[in-house]
Amino acid sequence: MSDINAIGLHTDSANQLAEKLNELLANYQIFYMNARGYHWNVKGPHFFELHVKFEEVYTDLLAKVDEVAERILTLGHEPLHAYSDYAKISRIQEDTHVHEGSECVRGLVQGYQALLELQRELNSMAADADDEGTASQMSDYIREQEKTVWMLSAYLG
Ligand SMILES: [Fe+2]
């Protein structure tokens, strides 16, 4: 029989969820830095609108970095906080020296697609573990980011 943690979840399930959330955190951190790179490096006729849009994106990603890390703590675990660890486990790869607007936006779409995939896996793991806190956090992110993917895809035509 498995132990119960401070918020009433089985410690075994909490361990698995925390590990997967650390994988999600790593992806958010790499994606965040990619979005900052797009904000800094984008050039061309759409500079002014894209520069602002990329700031909006990375500001939102940074808020979610903190929320994901604090969910890991709430489950009784420690969030990864070294970029060397993030680079090892992130599905999203570092995207460097990108200047062309559409290429930046495509990088965002691919990053969001990776987040959506991971968050759906987490949503289903959390549901199986009766972890409504993690499940609802993932649901909120999924709904928001699906809409963002639609808008970015519309921009790309
Ligand atoms: Fe800036």
Short mmCIF file of N, CA and C and ligand atoms in Angstrom, two decimals:
data_model
loop_
_atom_site.label_atom_id
_atom_site.label_comp_id
_atom_site.label_asym_id
_atom_site.label_seq_id
_atom_site.Cartn_x
_atom_site.Cartn_y
_atom_site.Cartn_z
N MET A 1 0.85 -1.20 0.00
CA MET A 1 0.00 0.00 0.00
C MET A 1 0.88 1.24 0.00
N SER A 2 0.58 2.17 -0.90
CA SER A 2 1.47 3.32 -1.01
C SER A 2 1.08 4.43 -0.03
N ASP A 3 2.05 5.24 0.30
CA ASP A 3 1.82 6.34 1.25
C ASP A 3 1.04 7.47 0.59
N ILE A 4 0.52 8.32 1.45
CA ILE A 4 -0.25 9.48 0.99
C ILE A 4 0.57 10.74 1.31
N ASN A 5 0.63 11.67 0.39
CA ASN A 5 1.43 12.88 0.65
C ASN A 5 0.58 13.98 1.31
N ALA A 6 1.16 15.16 1.47
CA ALA A 6 0.51 16.24 2.24
C ALA A 6 -0.80 16.71 1.63
N ILE A 7 -0.97 16.53 0.31
CA ILE A 7 -2.23 16.98 -0.31
C ILE A 7 -3.15 15.80 -0.65
N GLY A 8 -2.86 14.63 -0.03
CA GLY A 8 -3.79 13.51 -0.13
C GLY A 8 -3.65 12.65 -1.37
N LEU A 9 -2.53 12.81 -2.11
CA LEU A 9 -2.30 11.98 -3.30
C LEU A 9 -1.32 10.86 -2.96
N HIS A 10 -1.45 9.74 -3.66
CA HIS A 10 -0.50 8.64 -3.46
C HIS A 10 0.90 9.10 -3.84
N THR A 11 1.87 8.81 -3.01
CA THR A 11 3.23 9.30 -3.27
C THR A 11 3.79 8.74 -4.58
N ASP A 12 3.42 7.51 -4.91
CA ASP A 12 3.90 6.92 -6.17
C ASP A 12 3.43 7.73 -7.37
N SER A 13 2.12 8.06 -7.36
CA SER A 13 1.58 8.86 -8.47
C SER A 13 2.22 10.24 -8.48
N ALA A 14 2.37 10.84 -7.29
CA ALA A 14 2.97 12.18 -7.20
C ALA A 14 4.40 12.18 -7.75
N ASN A 15 5.14 11.10 -7.47
CA ASN A 15 6.51 10.99 -8.00
C ASN A 15 6.51 11.01 -9.52
N GLN A 16 5.62 10.20 -10.10
CA GLN A 16 5.57 10.10 -11.56
C GLN A 16 5.15 11.43 -12.18
N LEU A 17 4.15 12.07 -11.55
CA LEU A 17 3.68 13.36 -12.08
C LEU A 17 4.76 14.43 -11.97
N ALA A 18 5.48 14.44 -10.85
CA ALA A 18 6.54 15.44 -10.66
C ALA A 18 7.64 15.26 -11.68
N GLU A 19 7.97 14.01 -11.98
CA GLU A 19 9.02 13.74 -12.97
C GLU A 19 8.60 14.25 -14.35
N LYS A 20 7.35 13.98 -14.70
CA LYS A 20 6.83 14.42 -16.00
C LYS A 20 6.71 15.96 -16.03
N LEU A 21 6.32 16.54 -14.90
CA LEU A 21 6.22 18.01 -14.84
C LEU A 21 7.61 18.64 -14.97
N ASN A 22 8.65 17.97 -14.47
CA ASN A 22 10.00 18.49 -14.66
C ASN A 22 10.40 18.45 -16.13
N GLU A 23 9.92 17.43 -16.84
CA GLU A 23 10.17 17.38 -18.28
C GLU A 23 9.45 18.55 -18.97
N LEU A 24 8.21 18.82 -18.53
CA LEU A 24 7.46 19.95 -19.08
C LEU A 24 8.18 21.27 -18.78
N LEU A 25 8.66 21.40 -17.54
CA LEU A 25 9.38 22.61 -17.12
C LEU A 25 10.60 22.86 -18.02
N ALA A 26 11.33 21.79 -18.31
CA ALA A 26 12.52 21.90 -19.17
C ALA A 26 12.12 22.44 -20.54
N ASN A 27 11.02 21.93 -21.08
CA ASN A 27 10.55 22.39 -22.39
C ASN A 27 10.13 23.86 -22.34
N TYR A 28 9.46 24.25 -21.27
CA TYR A 28 9.07 25.67 -21.12
C TYR A 28 10.31 26.57 -21.07
N GLN A 29 11.34 26.14 -20.36
CA GLN A 29 12.52 26.99 -20.21
C GLN A 29 13.27 27.17 -21.54
N ILE A 30 13.43 26.08 -22.28
CA ILE A 30 14.12 26.18 -23.58
C ILE A 30 13.26 27.01 -24.55
N PHE A 31 11.95 26.75 -24.52
CA PHE A 31 11.03 27.48 -25.42
C PHE A 31 11.03 28.98 -25.07
N TYR A 32 11.03 29.27 -23.77
CA TYR A 32 11.08 30.67 -23.32
C TYR A 32 12.30 31.38 -23.92
N MET A 33 13.46 30.74 -23.84
CA MET A 33 14.69 31.37 -24.34
C MET A 33 14.65 31.50 -25.86
N ASN A 34 14.03 30.51 -26.53
CA ASN A 34 13.86 30.63 -27.99
C ASN A 34 13.01 31.86 -28.32
N ALA A 35 11.91 32.05 -27.58
CA ALA A 35 11.01 33.19 -27.85
C ALA A 35 11.73 34.52 -27.60
N ARG A 36 12.59 34.56 -26.58
CA ARG A 36 13.38 35.78 -26.34
C ARG A 36 14.32 36.03 -27.51
N GLY A 37 14.90 34.96 -28.03
CA GLY A 37 15.78 35.07 -29.20
C GLY A 37 15.03 35.64 -30.40
N TYR A 38 13.79 35.16 -30.62
CA TYR A 38 12.99 35.69 -31.74
C TYR A 38 12.71 37.19 -31.52
N HIS A 39 12.37 37.55 -30.28
CA HIS A 39 12.10 38.96 -29.93
C HIS A 39 13.32 39.84 -30.24
N TRP A 40 14.48 39.36 -29.91
CA TRP A 40 15.69 40.16 -30.12
C TRP A 40 16.13 40.19 -31.57
N ASN A 41 16.05 39.06 -32.25
CA ASN A 41 16.75 38.90 -33.53
C ASN A 41 15.89 39.09 -34.77
N VAL A 42 14.55 39.15 -34.59
CA VAL A 42 13.71 39.25 -35.79
C VAL A 42 14.03 40.54 -36.56
N LYS A 43 14.02 40.43 -37.88
CA LYS A 43 14.28 41.59 -38.76
C LYS A 43 13.24 41.58 -39.87
N GLY A 44 13.11 42.69 -40.55
CA GLY A 44 12.25 42.71 -41.74
C GLY A 44 11.04 43.60 -41.58
N PRO A 45 10.14 43.56 -42.59
CA PRO A 45 9.01 44.50 -42.66
C PRO A 45 8.02 44.34 -41.51
N HIS A 46 7.99 43.17 -40.86
CA HIS A 46 7.02 42.96 -39.77
C HIS A 46 7.67 43.09 -38.39
N PHE A 47 8.85 43.71 -38.37
CA PHE A 47 9.59 43.81 -37.11
C PHE A 47 8.74 44.32 -35.96
N PHE A 48 8.05 45.45 -36.17
CA PHE A 48 7.38 46.10 -35.04
C PHE A 48 6.28 45.23 -34.44
N GLU A 49 5.45 44.60 -35.28
CA GLU A 49 4.38 43.75 -34.73
C GLU A 49 4.93 42.46 -34.13
N LEU A 50 5.94 41.86 -34.79
CA LEU A 50 6.46 40.58 -34.28
C LEU A 50 7.27 40.76 -33.00
N HIS A 51 8.06 41.82 -32.95
CA HIS A 51 8.85 42.12 -31.75
C HIS A 51 7.93 42.20 -30.53
N VAL A 52 6.79 42.86 -30.67
CA VAL A 52 5.82 43.00 -29.58
C VAL A 52 5.14 41.66 -29.29
N LYS A 53 4.74 40.94 -30.34
CA LYS A 53 4.08 39.64 -30.16
C LYS A 53 5.00 38.66 -29.43
N PHE A 54 6.27 38.63 -29.80
CA PHE A 54 7.21 37.68 -29.16
C PHE A 54 7.41 38.03 -27.69
N GLU A 55 7.35 39.30 -27.36
CA GLU A 55 7.44 39.69 -25.94
C GLU A 55 6.23 39.16 -25.17
N GLU A 56 5.05 39.29 -25.79
CA GLU A 56 3.82 38.78 -25.18
C GLU A 56 3.94 37.26 -24.94
N VAL A 57 4.48 36.57 -25.94
CA VAL A 57 4.64 35.11 -25.83
C VAL A 57 5.61 34.75 -24.70
N TYR A 58 6.80 35.37 -24.69
CA TYR A 58 7.77 34.93 -23.67
C TYR A 58 7.35 35.34 -22.26
N THR A 59 6.60 36.44 -22.15
CA THR A 59 6.12 36.84 -20.82
C THR A 59 5.14 35.80 -20.29
N ASP A 60 4.27 35.30 -21.16
CA ASP A 60 3.32 34.25 -20.76
C ASP A 60 4.05 32.94 -20.43
N LEU A 61 5.06 32.58 -21.23
CA LEU A 61 5.80 31.35 -20.96
C LEU A 61 6.51 31.43 -19.61
N LEU A 62 7.03 32.61 -19.30
CA LEU A 62 7.75 32.78 -18.03
C LEU A 62 6.81 32.63 -16.84
N ALA A 63 5.59 33.15 -16.97
CA ALA A 63 4.60 32.98 -15.90
C ALA A 63 4.30 31.50 -15.70
N LYS A 64 4.21 30.75 -16.80
CA LYS A 64 3.90 29.32 -16.70
C LYS A 64 5.09 28.52 -16.16
N VAL A 65 6.32 28.95 -16.45
CA VAL A 65 7.51 28.32 -15.86
C VAL A 65 7.35 28.30 -14.33
N ASP A 66 6.97 29.43 -13.79
CA ASP A 66 6.83 29.54 -12.33
C ASP A 66 5.68 28.67 -11.82
N GLU A 67 4.58 28.68 -12.54
CA GLU A 67 3.42 27.88 -12.12
C GLU A 67 3.72 26.38 -12.16
N VAL A 68 4.43 25.94 -13.19
CA VAL A 68 4.76 24.51 -13.30
C VAL A 68 5.73 24.12 -12.18
N ALA A 69 6.75 24.97 -11.95
CA ALA A 69 7.72 24.68 -10.89
C ALA A 69 7.01 24.61 -9.53
N GLU A 70 6.08 25.50 -9.31
CA GLU A 70 5.40 25.52 -8.01
C GLU A 70 4.41 24.36 -7.86
N ARG A 71 3.90 23.85 -8.98
CA ARG A 71 3.07 22.64 -8.91
C ARG A 71 3.94 21.44 -8.48
N ILE A 72 5.17 21.38 -9.00
CA ILE A 72 6.10 20.30 -8.61
C ILE A 72 6.36 20.36 -7.11
N LEU A 73 6.56 21.56 -6.58
CA LEU A 73 6.77 21.73 -5.13
C LEU A 73 5.53 21.33 -4.36
N THR A 74 4.36 21.70 -4.87
CA THR A 74 3.09 21.36 -4.22
C THR A 74 2.92 19.85 -4.12
N LEU A 75 3.43 19.13 -5.13
CA LEU A 75 3.36 17.66 -5.12
C LEU A 75 4.41 17.05 -4.19
N GLY A 76 5.29 17.90 -3.63
CA GLY A 76 6.29 17.42 -2.67
C GLY A 76 7.65 17.14 -3.28
N HIS A 77 7.91 17.74 -4.45
CA HIS A 77 9.17 17.48 -5.15
C HIS A 77 9.91 18.77 -5.48
N GLU A 78 11.14 18.59 -6.01
CA GLU A 78 11.98 19.76 -6.31
C GLU A 78 12.02 20.00 -7.81
N PRO A 79 11.74 21.24 -8.22
CA PRO A 79 11.83 21.54 -9.66
C PRO A 79 13.30 21.62 -10.11
N LEU A 80 13.56 21.14 -11.32
CA LEU A 80 14.90 21.31 -11.90
C LEU A 80 15.13 22.80 -12.09
N HIS A 81 16.38 23.25 -11.86
CA HIS A 81 16.63 24.68 -12.02
C HIS A 81 17.98 24.96 -12.66
N ALA A 82 18.51 23.96 -13.40
CA ALA A 82 19.77 24.17 -14.12
C ALA A 82 19.52 24.02 -15.61
N TYR A 83 20.03 24.98 -16.38
CA TYR A 83 19.82 24.89 -17.83
C TYR A 83 20.48 23.64 -18.41
N SER A 84 21.56 23.15 -17.78
CA SER A 84 22.20 21.93 -18.28
C SER A 84 21.24 20.74 -18.19
N ASP A 85 20.42 20.71 -17.13
CA ASP A 85 19.40 19.64 -17.02
C ASP A 85 18.30 19.83 -18.05
N TYR A 86 17.87 21.09 -18.21
CA TYR A 86 16.80 21.37 -19.18
C TYR A 86 17.21 20.91 -20.58
N ALA A 87 18.44 21.26 -20.98
CA ALA A 87 18.91 20.94 -22.34
C ALA A 87 18.93 19.42 -22.55
N LYS A 88 19.23 18.67 -21.48
CA LYS A 88 19.30 17.21 -21.61
C LYS A 88 17.93 16.58 -21.86
N ILE A 89 16.89 17.11 -21.21
CA ILE A 89 15.61 16.39 -21.27
C ILE A 89 14.53 17.07 -22.12
N SER A 90 14.79 18.28 -22.61
CA SER A 90 13.75 18.98 -23.36
C SER A 90 13.56 18.39 -24.76
N ARG A 91 12.29 18.19 -25.15
CA ARG A 91 11.99 17.79 -26.53
C ARG A 91 12.21 18.98 -27.46
N ILE A 92 11.86 20.17 -26.98
CA ILE A 92 12.07 21.39 -27.77
C ILE A 92 13.56 21.69 -27.76
N GLN A 93 14.12 21.87 -28.95
CA GLN A 93 15.55 22.14 -29.06
C GLN A 93 15.81 23.64 -29.10
N GLU A 94 17.02 24.03 -28.72
CA GLU A 94 17.41 25.44 -28.81
C GLU A 94 17.37 25.86 -30.29
N ASP A 95 16.80 27.05 -30.54
CA ASP A 95 16.66 27.56 -31.90
C ASP A 95 17.43 28.88 -31.95
N THR A 96 18.59 28.86 -32.58
CA THR A 96 19.46 30.04 -32.51
C THR A 96 19.63 30.70 -33.88
N HIS A 97 20.00 31.99 -33.85
CA HIS A 97 20.32 32.77 -35.07
C HIS A 97 19.17 32.80 -36.08
N VAL A 98 17.93 32.89 -35.58
CA VAL A 98 16.78 32.98 -36.49
C VAL A 98 16.38 34.46 -36.61
N HIS A 99 16.24 34.95 -37.83
CA HIS A 99 15.94 36.38 -38.06
C HIS A 99 14.66 36.61 -38.85
N GLU A 100 14.31 35.65 -39.67
CA GLU A 100 13.18 35.85 -40.59
C GLU A 100 11.87 35.63 -39.83
N GLY A 101 10.92 36.57 -39.99
CA GLY A 101 9.69 36.57 -39.20
C GLY A 101 8.93 35.25 -39.24
N SER A 102 8.68 34.74 -40.47
CA SER A 102 7.89 33.50 -40.58
C SER A 102 8.62 32.32 -39.95
N GLU A 103 9.93 32.33 -40.03
CA GLU A 103 10.70 31.24 -39.42
C GLU A 103 10.57 31.28 -37.89
N CYS A 104 10.56 32.49 -37.34
CA CYS A 104 10.34 32.65 -35.89
C CYS A 104 8.96 32.13 -35.50
N VAL A 105 7.95 32.51 -36.28
CA VAL A 105 6.57 32.10 -35.96
C VAL A 105 6.44 30.58 -36.10
N ARG A 106 7.08 30.00 -37.09
CA ARG A 106 7.06 28.53 -37.23
C ARG A 106 7.72 27.88 -36.01
N GLY A 107 8.78 28.48 -35.51
CA GLY A 107 9.43 27.97 -34.29
C GLY A 107 8.47 27.99 -33.11
N LEU A 108 7.66 29.04 -33.04
CA LEU A 108 6.67 29.12 -31.95
C LEU A 108 5.62 28.02 -32.11
N VAL A 109 5.12 27.85 -33.32
CA VAL A 109 4.08 26.82 -33.55
C VAL A 109 4.62 25.45 -33.15
N GLN A 110 5.84 25.13 -33.57
CA GLN A 110 6.41 23.82 -33.24
C GLN A 110 6.61 23.66 -31.73
N GLY A 111 7.03 24.74 -31.08
CA GLY A 111 7.20 24.69 -29.62
C GLY A 111 5.88 24.44 -28.92
N TYR A 112 4.84 25.17 -29.34
CA TYR A 112 3.51 24.97 -28.72
C TYR A 112 3.00 23.55 -28.98
N GLN A 113 3.27 23.02 -30.17
CA GLN A 113 2.82 21.65 -30.47
C GLN A 113 3.48 20.65 -29.51
N ALA A 114 4.75 20.87 -29.22
CA ALA A 114 5.45 19.97 -28.27
C ALA A 114 4.85 20.12 -26.87
N LEU A 115 4.57 21.36 -26.46
CA LEU A 115 3.96 21.58 -25.13
C LEU A 115 2.60 20.90 -25.06
N LEU A 116 1.80 21.05 -26.12
CA LEU A 116 0.45 20.47 -26.12
C LEU A 116 0.50 18.96 -25.96
N GLU A 117 1.44 18.33 -26.67
CA GLU A 117 1.57 16.88 -26.59
C GLU A 117 1.91 16.44 -25.15
N LEU A 118 2.87 17.11 -24.55
CA LEU A 118 3.28 16.78 -23.17
C LEU A 118 2.16 17.04 -22.17
N GLN A 119 1.46 18.15 -22.36
CA GLN A 119 0.40 18.53 -21.42
C GLN A 119 -0.79 17.58 -21.51
N ARG A 120 -1.04 17.05 -22.72
CA ARG A 120 -2.12 16.04 -22.85
C ARG A 120 -1.71 14.77 -22.13
N GLU A 121 -0.43 14.37 -22.24
CA GLU A 121 0.05 13.18 -21.51
C GLU A 121 -0.11 13.40 -20.01
N LEU A 122 0.28 14.60 -19.57
CA LEU A 122 0.17 14.92 -18.14
C LEU A 122 -1.28 14.96 -17.67
N ASN A 123 -2.14 15.50 -18.52
CA ASN A 123 -3.56 15.61 -18.19
C ASN A 123 -4.13 14.21 -17.94
N SER A 124 -3.75 13.27 -18.80
CA SER A 124 -4.30 11.93 -18.64
C SER A 124 -3.67 11.20 -17.45
N MET A 125 -2.36 11.40 -17.22
CA MET A 125 -1.72 10.81 -16.02
C MET A 125 -2.36 11.36 -14.75
N ALA A 126 -2.62 12.69 -14.75
CA ALA A 126 -3.18 13.34 -13.56
C ALA A 126 -4.61 12.85 -13.30
N ALA A 127 -5.37 12.65 -14.38
CA ALA A 127 -6.74 12.15 -14.21
C ALA A 127 -6.71 10.75 -13.59
N ASP A 128 -5.79 9.90 -14.06
CA ASP A 128 -5.68 8.54 -13.52
C ASP A 128 -5.29 8.56 -12.04
N ALA A 129 -4.55 9.62 -11.63
CA ALA A 129 -4.07 9.70 -10.24
C ALA A 129 -5.03 10.51 -9.36
N ASP A 130 -6.20 10.88 -9.90
CA ASP A 130 -7.15 11.74 -9.17
C ASP A 130 -6.52 13.06 -8.75
N ASP A 131 -5.57 13.55 -9.57
CA ASP A 131 -4.89 14.81 -9.25
C ASP A 131 -5.54 15.93 -10.06
N GLU A 132 -6.65 16.44 -9.54
CA GLU A 132 -7.43 17.46 -10.24
C GLU A 132 -6.63 18.77 -10.38
N GLY A 133 -5.78 19.07 -9.40
CA GLY A 133 -4.99 20.31 -9.45
C GLY A 133 -4.10 20.36 -10.69
N THR A 134 -3.34 19.26 -10.92
CA THR A 134 -2.48 19.21 -12.10
C THR A 134 -3.32 19.12 -13.37
N ALA A 135 -4.37 18.30 -13.33
CA ALA A 135 -5.21 18.11 -14.53
C ALA A 135 -5.81 19.43 -14.99
N SER A 136 -6.34 20.21 -14.06
CA SER A 136 -7.01 21.46 -14.47
C SER A 136 -5.99 22.50 -14.94
N GLN A 137 -4.80 22.50 -14.33
CA GLN A 137 -3.74 23.40 -14.79
C GLN A 137 -3.38 23.06 -16.25
N MET A 138 -3.24 21.77 -16.52
CA MET A 138 -2.91 21.34 -17.88
C MET A 138 -4.05 21.69 -18.86
N SER A 139 -5.30 21.48 -18.42
CA SER A 139 -6.45 21.81 -19.28
C SER A 139 -6.45 23.28 -19.66
N ASP A 140 -6.18 24.14 -18.68
CA ASP A 140 -6.15 25.59 -18.95
C ASP A 140 -5.08 25.92 -20.00
N TYR A 141 -3.89 25.35 -19.81
CA TYR A 141 -2.79 25.62 -20.74
C TYR A 141 -3.14 25.13 -22.14
N ILE A 142 -3.71 23.91 -22.21
CA ILE A 142 -4.03 23.30 -23.50
C ILE A 142 -5.04 24.17 -24.26
N ARG A 143 -6.11 24.59 -23.58
CA ARG A 143 -7.14 25.39 -24.25
C ARG A 143 -6.55 26.71 -24.78
N GLU A 144 -5.78 27.40 -23.94
CA GLU A 144 -5.16 28.67 -24.34
C GLU A 144 -4.22 28.48 -25.54
N GLN A 145 -3.38 27.46 -25.44
CA GLN A 145 -2.33 27.31 -26.45
C GLN A 145 -2.86 26.76 -27.76
N GLU A 146 -3.96 25.99 -27.72
CA GLU A 146 -4.57 25.56 -28.98
C GLU A 146 -5.03 26.79 -29.76
N LYS A 147 -5.61 27.77 -29.06
CA LYS A 147 -6.05 29.00 -29.71
C LYS A 147 -4.86 29.78 -30.26
N THR A 148 -3.78 29.83 -29.49
CA THR A 148 -2.57 30.52 -29.94
C THR A 148 -2.03 29.88 -31.22
N VAL A 149 -2.04 28.53 -31.27
CA VAL A 149 -1.55 27.83 -32.47
C VAL A 149 -2.41 28.18 -33.68
N TRP A 150 -3.72 28.27 -33.47
CA TRP A 150 -4.61 28.68 -34.57
C TRP A 150 -4.20 30.08 -35.06
N MET A 151 -4.00 31.02 -34.14
CA MET A 151 -3.69 32.39 -34.57
C MET A 151 -2.34 32.49 -35.26
N LEU A 152 -1.35 31.78 -34.72
CA LEU A 152 -0.01 31.82 -35.35
C LEU A 152 -0.07 31.16 -36.73
N SER A 153 -0.85 30.09 -36.84
CA SER A 153 -0.98 29.41 -38.14
C SER A 153 -1.69 30.31 -39.14
N ALA A 154 -2.70 31.10 -38.67
CA ALA A 154 -3.40 32.03 -39.54
C ALA A 154 -2.44 33.10 -40.05
N TYR A 155 -1.54 33.54 -39.18
CA TYR A 155 -0.52 34.52 -39.58
C TYR A 155 0.34 33.95 -40.71
N LEU A 156 0.67 32.67 -40.59
CA LEU A 156 1.55 32.04 -41.60
C LEU A 156 0.78 31.76 -42.90
N GLY A 157 -0.58 31.85 -42.81
CA GLY A 157 -1.39 31.64 -44.01
C GLY A 157 -1.50 30.16 -44.32
FE FE B 1 12.66 43.81 -25.25
#
